[in-house]
mmCIF file of C-alpha atoms in Angstrom:
data_model
loop_
_atom_site.group_PDB
_atom_site.id
_atom_site.type_symbol
_atom_site.label_atom_id
_atom_site.label_comp_id
_atom_site.label_asym_id
_atom_site.label_seq_id
_atom_site.Cartn_x
_atom_site.Cartn_y
_atom_site.Cartn_z
ATOM 1 C CA MET A 1 -59.505 -51.248 16.339
ATOM 2 C CA LYS A 2 -57.507 -54.199 14.676
ATOM 3 C CA THR A 3 -56.711 -51.820 11.871
ATOM 4 C CA TRP A 4 -55.402 -49.297 14.451
ATOM 5 C CA PHE A 5 -53.076 -51.537 15.992
ATOM 6 C CA MET A 6 -51.712 -52.893 12.860
ATOM 7 C CA THR A 7 -51.074 -49.291 11.732
ATOM 8 C CA GLN A 8 -49.148 -48.576 15.009
ATOM 9 C CA TRP A 9 -47.114 -51.973 14.800
ATOM 10 C CA ILE A 10 -45.910 -50.881 11.323
ATOM 11 C CA LEU A 11 -44.885 -47.395 12.615
ATOM 12 C CA PHE A 12 -43.133 -48.833 15.292
ATOM 13 C CA SER A 13 -41.119 -51.442 13.172
ATOM 14 C CA LEU A 14 -40.089 -48.587 10.614
ATOM 15 C CA SER A 15 -38.814 -46.376 13.672
ATOM 16 C CA LEU A 16 -36.717 -49.248 14.780
ATOM 17 C CA ILE A 17 -35.243 -49.893 11.354
ATOM 18 C CA PHE A 18 -34.606 -46.157 10.952
ATOM 19 C CA TYR A 19 -32.840 -45.619 14.335
ATOM 20 C CA SER A 20 -30.813 -49.045 13.744
ATOM 21 C CA CYS A 21 -29.508 -47.868 10.370
ATOM 22 C CA LYS A 22 -28.552 -44.361 11.857
ATOM 23 C CA ASP A 23 -26.437 -46.306 14.737
ATOM 24 C CA VAL A 24 -24.600 -48.513 12.287
ATOM 25 C CA GLN A 25 -23.877 -45.116 10.065
ATOM 26 C CA HIS A 26 -22.268 -43.580 13.240
ATOM 27 C CA LYS A 27 -20.382 -46.783 14.031
ATOM 28 C CA ASP A 28 -18.884 -46.936 10.464
ATOM 29 C CA THR A 29 -15.346 -45.957 9.977
ATOM 30 C CA ASP A 30 -13.608 -42.496 9.610
ATOM 31 C CA MET A 31 -13.061 -43.301 6.134
ATOM 32 C CA SER A 32 -16.594 -43.565 5.148
ATOM 33 C CA SER A 33 -17.046 -39.911 6.628
ATOM 34 C CA VAL A 34 -14.021 -38.782 4.532
ATOM 35 C CA ASP A 35 -15.440 -40.686 1.403
ATOM 36 C CA SER A 36 -18.684 -39.101 1.695
ATOM 37 C CA ASN A 37 -17.327 -35.469 2.123
ATOM 38 C CA SER A 38 -15.204 -36.119 -0.849
ATOM 39 C CA PHE A 39 -18.040 -37.085 -2.721
ATOM 40 C CA THR A 40 -20.167 -34.247 -1.666
ATOM 41 C CA ARG A 41 -17.313 -31.768 -2.615
ATOM 42 C CA SER A 42 -16.875 -33.395 -6.174
ATOM 43 C CA LEU A 43 -20.708 -33.018 -6.583
ATOM 44 C CA ILE A 44 -20.648 -29.441 -5.670
ATOM 45 C CA LYS A 45 -17.849 -28.932 -8.148
ATOM 46 C CA ASP A 46 -19.461 -30.642 -10.841
ATOM 47 C CA THR A 47 -22.793 -29.026 -10.285
ATOM 48 C CA ILE A 48 -21.696 -25.372 -9.705
ATOM 49 C CA PRO A 49 -20.429 -23.950 -13.161
ATOM 50 C CA GLU A 50 -17.000 -22.116 -13.364
ATOM 51 C CA ILE A 51 -17.094 -18.263 -13.142
ATOM 52 C CA LEU A 52 -15.689 -16.825 -16.536
ATOM 53 C CA HIS A 53 -14.174 -13.471 -16.812
ATOM 54 C CA LYS A 54 -13.724 -11.283 -20.126
ATOM 55 C CA SER A 55 -9.879 -11.132 -21.111
ATOM 56 C CA GLU A 56 -8.173 -8.898 -23.695
ATOM 57 C CA MET A 57 -6.201 -12.025 -24.509
ATOM 58 C CA ASN A 58 -9.235 -13.830 -25.857
ATOM 59 C CA PRO A 59 -11.629 -11.157 -27.164
ATOM 60 C CA GLY A 60 -15.243 -12.248 -27.815
ATOM 61 C CA GLY A 61 -14.618 -15.011 -25.174
ATOM 62 C CA GLU A 62 -14.314 -15.444 -21.523
ATOM 63 C CA VAL A 63 -11.705 -17.339 -19.533
ATOM 64 C CA PRO A 64 -11.846 -19.181 -16.170
ATOM 65 C CA VAL A 65 -9.525 -18.039 -13.162
ATOM 66 C CA ASP A 66 -6.445 -19.786 -12.779
ATOM 67 C CA LYS A 67 -6.466 -21.841 -15.968
ATOM 68 C CA VAL A 68 -3.022 -21.531 -17.683
ATOM 69 C CA PHE A 69 -3.071 -20.283 -21.377
ATOM 70 C CA LYS A 70 -0.024 -20.353 -23.975
ATOM 71 C CA ASP A 71 0.321 -17.355 -26.626
ATOM 72 C CA THR A 72 2.834 -16.208 -29.120
ATOM 73 C CA VAL A 73 3.068 -12.297 -28.792
ATOM 74 C CA THR A 74 5.373 -9.131 -29.390
ATOM 75 C CA PHE A 75 7.121 -7.792 -26.314
ATOM 76 C CA VAL A 76 6.630 -3.953 -25.974
ATOM 77 C CA GLU A 77 7.810 -2.657 -22.410
ATOM 78 C CA ARG A 78 7.716 -3.345 -18.735
ATOM 79 C CA ASP A 79 6.242 -0.635 -16.280
ATOM 80 C CA ASP A 80 7.250 -0.989 -12.655
ATOM 81 C CA ASN A 81 6.103 2.240 -11.361
ATOM 82 C CA GLY A 82 2.537 1.552 -10.430
ATOM 83 C CA ASP A 83 0.704 -0.477 -7.859
ATOM 84 C CA TYR A 84 1.473 -3.574 -9.907
ATOM 85 C CA PHE A 85 4.231 -4.463 -12.212
ATOM 86 C CA LEU A 86 2.940 -4.459 -15.877
ATOM 87 C CA PHE A 87 4.190 -6.399 -18.741
ATOM 88 C CA TYR A 88 3.278 -5.095 -22.110
ATOM 89 C CA ILE A 89 2.755 -6.950 -25.142
ATOM 90 C CA ARG A 90 1.218 -6.953 -28.632
ATOM 91 C CA LYS A 91 -0.984 -9.450 -29.741
ATOM 92 C CA LYS A 92 -2.576 -9.249 -33.293
ATOM 93 C CA ASN A 93 -1.848 -5.512 -33.208
ATOM 94 C CA ARG A 94 -3.641 -5.163 -29.832
ATOM 95 C CA LEU A 95 -1.609 -3.548 -26.848
ATOM 96 C CA ILE A 96 -2.320 -5.645 -23.818
ATOM 97 C CA SER A 97 -0.856 -5.222 -20.284
ATOM 98 C CA LEU A 98 -0.224 -8.442 -17.903
ATOM 99 C CA VAL A 99 0.445 -8.284 -14.164
ATOM 100 C CA TYR A 100 3.802 -9.878 -13.059
ATOM 101 C CA ASP A 101 5.581 -10.305 -9.793
ATOM 102 C CA ASP A 102 8.726 -11.861 -8.463
ATOM 103 C CA LEU A 103 10.971 -9.837 -10.588
ATOM 104 C CA GLY A 104 14.160 -11.013 -8.914
ATOM 105 C CA ASP A 105 14.000 -14.620 -10.075
ATOM 106 C CA ARG A 106 13.057 -13.936 -13.690
ATOM 107 C CA ASN A 107 15.002 -12.850 -16.916
ATOM 108 C CA LEU A 108 12.573 -10.479 -18.391
ATOM 109 C CA ASN A 109 15.117 -8.285 -20.118
ATOM 110 C CA PHE A 110 13.662 -8.572 -23.525
ATOM 111 C CA LEU A 111 13.933 -6.021 -26.399
ATOM 112 C CA ARG A 112 11.038 -4.235 -27.936
ATOM 113 C CA GLY A 113 9.869 -6.329 -30.819
ATOM 114 C CA ASP A 114 11.035 -9.633 -29.899
ATOM 115 C CA THR A 115 8.735 -12.454 -30.283
ATOM 116 C CA LEU A 116 7.896 -14.283 -27.034
ATOM 117 C CA VAL A 117 6.110 -17.464 -26.133
ATOM 118 C CA ILE A 118 4.249 -16.568 -22.814
ATOM 119 C CA GLN A 119 2.045 -18.691 -20.148
ATOM 120 C CA TRP A 120 -0.499 -16.433 -18.557
ATOM 121 C CA LYS A 121 -3.752 -16.855 -16.557
ATOM 122 C CA MET A 122 -6.676 -14.897 -15.087
ATOM 123 C CA ASP A 123 -6.186 -14.198 -11.352
ATOM 124 C CA SER A 124 -7.442 -11.309 -8.915
ATOM 125 C CA ILE A 125 -6.317 -7.962 -8.440
ATOM 126 C CA TRP A 126 -7.330 -5.215 -5.930
ATOM 127 C CA VAL A 127 -8.072 -1.718 -7.706
ATOM 128 C CA ALA A 128 -6.935 1.464 -5.479
ATOM 129 C CA GLY A 129 -9.662 3.854 -4.866
ATOM 130 C CA ASP A 130 -12.225 4.956 -2.589
ATOM 131 C CA GLY A 131 -12.211 1.281 -0.894
ATOM 132 C CA ASP A 132 -10.180 -1.209 -2.900
ATOM 133 C CA ARG A 133 -12.306 -3.091 -5.359
ATOM 134 C CA LEU A 134 -11.769 -6.762 -6.297
ATOM 135 C CA ASP A 135 -11.427 -7.273 -10.012
ATOM 136 C CA PHE A 136 -9.631 -10.018 -12.336
ATOM 137 C CA LYS A 137 -6.682 -9.409 -14.820
ATOM 138 C CA GLU A 138 -4.287 -11.161 -16.785
ATOM 139 C CA TRP A 139 -1.300 -12.359 -14.913
ATOM 140 C CA LEU A 140 1.988 -13.400 -16.560
ATOM 141 C CA VAL A 141 3.170 -16.937 -15.503
ATOM 142 C CA ASN A 142 6.331 -17.378 -17.818
ATOM 143 C CA ALA A 143 7.844 -15.601 -20.885
ATOM 144 C CA LYS A 144 10.346 -17.049 -23.268
ATOM 145 C CA LYS A 145 12.008 -15.288 -26.258
ATOM 146 C CA ILE A 146 11.793 -17.504 -29.505
ATOM 147 C CA LYS A 147 13.014 -14.948 -31.951
ATOM 148 C CA ASP A 148 15.022 -11.767 -32.040
ATOM 149 C CA GLY A 149 13.283 -8.421 -33.065
ATOM 150 C CA LYS A 150 14.858 -5.758 -35.517
ATOM 151 C CA VAL A 151 16.348 -3.919 -32.477
ATOM 152 C CA ALA A 152 18.835 -6.783 -32.015
ATOM 153 C CA ALA A 153 19.903 -6.471 -35.742
ATOM 154 C CA PHE A 154 20.145 -2.639 -35.475
ATOM 155 C CA ARG A 155 22.450 -2.900 -32.690
ATOM 156 C CA LYS A 156 24.744 -5.155 -34.512
ATOM 157 C CA ASN A 157 24.706 -2.979 -37.649
ATOM 158 C CA TYR A 158 25.061 0.412 -35.817
ATOM 159 C CA ILE A 159 27.457 0.102 -32.885
ATOM 160 C CA LYS A 160 27.763 3.755 -31.905
ATOM 161 C CA PRO A 161 25.641 5.188 -29.024
ATOM 162 C CA ILE A 162 23.085 7.199 -29.977
ATOM 163 C CA ARG A 163 23.414 10.959 -28.336
ATOM 164 C CA TYR A 164 20.743 13.186 -27.059
ATOM 165 C CA TRP A 165 20.282 16.358 -25.320
ATOM 166 C CA TYR A 166 17.539 18.391 -23.694
ATOM 167 C CA ARG A 167 17.373 21.781 -21.607
ATOM 168 C CA LYS A 168 19.491 22.022 -18.497
ATOM 169 C CA ASP A 169 16.556 23.187 -16.472
ATOM 170 C CA THR A 170 14.783 20.020 -17.086
ATOM 171 C CA ASP A 171 15.388 17.281 -14.620
ATOM 172 C CA TYR A 172 14.600 13.606 -16.248
ATOM 173 C CA THR A 173 15.388 10.539 -14.248
ATOM 174 C CA ASP A 174 17.938 8.200 -15.435
ATOM 175 C CA GLY A 175 15.193 5.459 -15.951
ATOM 176 C CA PHE A 176 13.259 7.613 -18.159
ATOM 177 C CA LYS A 177 15.979 8.700 -20.115
ATOM 178 C CA ASP A 178 16.622 4.924 -20.649
ATOM 179 C CA TYR A 179 13.264 4.477 -21.401
ATOM 180 C CA LEU A 180 13.393 7.172 -24.464
ATOM 181 C CA TYR A 181 16.430 5.756 -25.487
ATOM 182 C CA LEU A 182 15.112 2.255 -26.284
ATOM 183 C CA LEU A 183 12.052 3.983 -27.569
ATOM 184 C CA VAL A 184 14.348 5.421 -30.174
ATOM 185 C CA GLU A 185 16.127 2.574 -31.068
ATOM 186 C CA TYR A 186 13.030 0.793 -31.703
ATOM 187 C CA TYR A 187 11.740 3.480 -33.883
ATOM 188 C CA ILE A 188 15.033 3.598 -36.080
ATOM 189 C CA ALA A 189 15.070 -0.379 -36.244
ATOM 190 C CA TYR A 190 11.318 -0.455 -37.626
ATOM 191 C CA SER A 191 10.856 2.836 -39.297
ATOM 192 C CA LYS A 192 9.776 2.709 -43.085
ATOM 193 C CA GLN A 193 10.393 6.464 -43.512
ATOM 194 C CA PRO A 194 12.915 6.969 -46.530
ATOM 195 C CA LEU A 195 15.160 9.148 -44.934
ATOM 196 C CA VAL A 196 15.616 6.800 -41.700
ATOM 197 C CA LEU A 197 16.231 4.055 -44.074
ATOM 198 C CA LEU A 198 18.748 6.011 -46.137
ATOM 199 C CA HIS A 199 20.669 6.627 -43.090
ATOM 200 C CA LEU A 200 20.384 3.164 -41.792
ATOM 201 C CA GLY A 201 22.034 2.081 -45.057
ATOM 202 C CA MET A 202 24.954 4.087 -44.443
ATOM 203 C CA PRO A 203 26.159 3.735 -40.802
ATOM 204 C CA GLU A 204 29.405 4.845 -40.998
ATOM 205 C CA GLN A 205 28.342 8.169 -42.198
ATOM 206 C CA THR A 206 25.694 8.393 -39.982
ATOM 207 C CA GLU A 207 25.595 9.947 -36.385
ATOM 208 C CA PHE A 208 21.868 9.545 -34.943
ATOM 209 C CA VAL A 209 20.918 12.173 -32.396
ATOM 210 C CA TYR A 210 17.724 13.218 -30.907
ATOM 211 C CA SER A 211 16.474 16.016 -28.642
ATOM 212 C CA ILE A 212 14.036 15.859 -25.830
ATOM 213 C CA GLU A 213 11.283 18.591 -25.313
ATOM 214 C CA GLU A 214 7.659 18.636 -23.930
ATOM 215 C CA ARG A 215 4.682 20.092 -25.748
ATOM 216 C CA ASP A 216 0.970 20.557 -24.891
ATOM 217 C CA GLU A 217 -1.033 20.083 -28.307
ATOM 218 C CA ARG A 218 -4.859 19.010 -28.763
ATOM 219 C CA ASP A 219 -5.489 18.874 -24.958
ATOM 220 C CA ARG A 220 -2.555 16.286 -24.782
ATOM 221 C CA HIS A 221 0.847 16.565 -23.062
ATOM 222 C CA TYR A 222 3.614 15.097 -25.156
ATOM 223 C CA ILE A 223 7.447 14.306 -24.917
ATOM 224 C CA VAL A 224 8.520 15.190 -28.450
ATOM 225 C CA LEU A 225 11.765 13.758 -29.817
ATOM 226 C CA GLY A 226 13.464 15.360 -32.681
ATOM 227 C CA LEU A 227 15.486 12.572 -34.275
ATOM 228 C CA SER A 228 18.292 13.818 -36.586
ATOM 229 C CA ASN A 229 21.548 13.002 -38.409
ATOM 230 C CA ASP A 230 24.318 15.097 -36.595
ATOM 231 C CA GLN A 231 26.871 16.388 -39.418
ATOM 232 C CA GLY A 232 28.844 18.556 -37.096
ATOM 233 C CA SER A 233 28.331 22.151 -37.876
ATOM 234 C CA ARG A 234 24.536 21.186 -38.584
ATOM 235 C CA SER A 235 22.065 18.868 -37.911
ATOM 236 C CA ASN A 236 19.098 18.096 -39.928
ATOM 237 C CA ILE A 237 15.740 16.595 -38.402
ATOM 238 C CA ILE A 238 14.929 13.302 -40.171
ATOM 239 C CA GLN A 239 11.583 12.863 -38.224
ATOM 240 C CA TRP A 240 9.343 14.319 -35.173
ATOM 241 C CA LEU A 241 8.201 11.782 -32.570
ATOM 242 C CA TYR A 242 5.431 12.370 -30.040
ATOM 243 C CA LEU A 243 5.047 10.131 -27.029
ATOM 244 C CA ASP A 244 1.836 10.454 -25.210
ATOM 245 C CA SER A 245 2.718 11.116 -21.740
ATOM 246 C CA GLU A 246 -0.478 9.272 -20.396
ATOM 247 C CA THR A 247 -1.170 6.408 -22.822
ATOM 248 C CA HIS A 248 2.710 6.024 -23.830
ATOM 249 C CA VAL A 249 1.458 5.650 -27.444
ATOM 250 C CA LEU A 250 4.331 6.739 -29.940
ATOM 251 C CA TYR A 251 3.160 8.783 -32.808
ATOM 252 C CA GLU A 252 5.242 9.829 -36.250
ATOM 253 C CA TYR A 253 4.592 13.471 -37.019
ATOM 254 C CA ASP A 254 3.327 14.047 -40.481
ATOM 255 C CA LEU A 255 4.388 17.326 -41.469
ATOM 256 C CA ALA A 256 2.477 17.533 -44.940
ATOM 257 C CA ASN A 257 -0.718 16.998 -43.182
ATOM 258 C CA ASP A 258 -0.055 18.247 -40.003
ATOM 259 C CA GLN A 259 -1.021 15.083 -38.106
ATOM 260 C CA LEU A 260 0.049 12.466 -35.772
ATOM 261 C CA ILE A 261 0.253 8.877 -36.975
ATOM 262 C CA PRO A 262 0.406 6.043 -34.430
ATOM 263 C CA PHE A 263 3.633 3.938 -34.815
ATOM 264 C CA PRO A 264 3.856 1.250 -35.834
#
């Protein structure tokens, strides 16, 4: 009986201590509550690992969301015609697209082949389809040119406009014609074909001109450009170029072997 009373007394005493502590905790300041919440959030952040995503900018590795990285790359082109604005670059011969926005407050008028230092991060996008799907992709944060490519030097050496022609019943937009013009400039500036180099070496005697047509070959649709030197009464083709309408990959046509070679 004595043992039972002792046990009850101990339990009663522990109950009083528990409720007293609880009452004191409730009477504590708001700052204690804030500190406790901050500590909890910090603990959760330190406990839950970051979610990593595969990135074309970091092949073989994964990157976290919103962390800003810096890379030196080569500018290729911009494409503003889709659901997202895309900024194409080359990194170690890999063609990579980054999403970008806020076009109005940025100077992104680079020439193909310019060397850039860019800042980028991994962030979310919505992929259109049967119910939008959340995905993650590289976003451009900032871009700065650190070196001119060969197109700038070509423009200084060859100051005449490059003329072009196409069939009258073909309706190309001004934007698309400008795109092809820049592509031809880029090809001439970076080409290693002997005939192109020959004409580059005598700009006063050279009148670059190209034709625009379309062909379906090997189950693919191409924009075909016939680059030539206009000699007045006649014009000899220097090089045929094929642009894949879907992938935008540019090819040189190898006449001897009847094959398309990616350029560059």
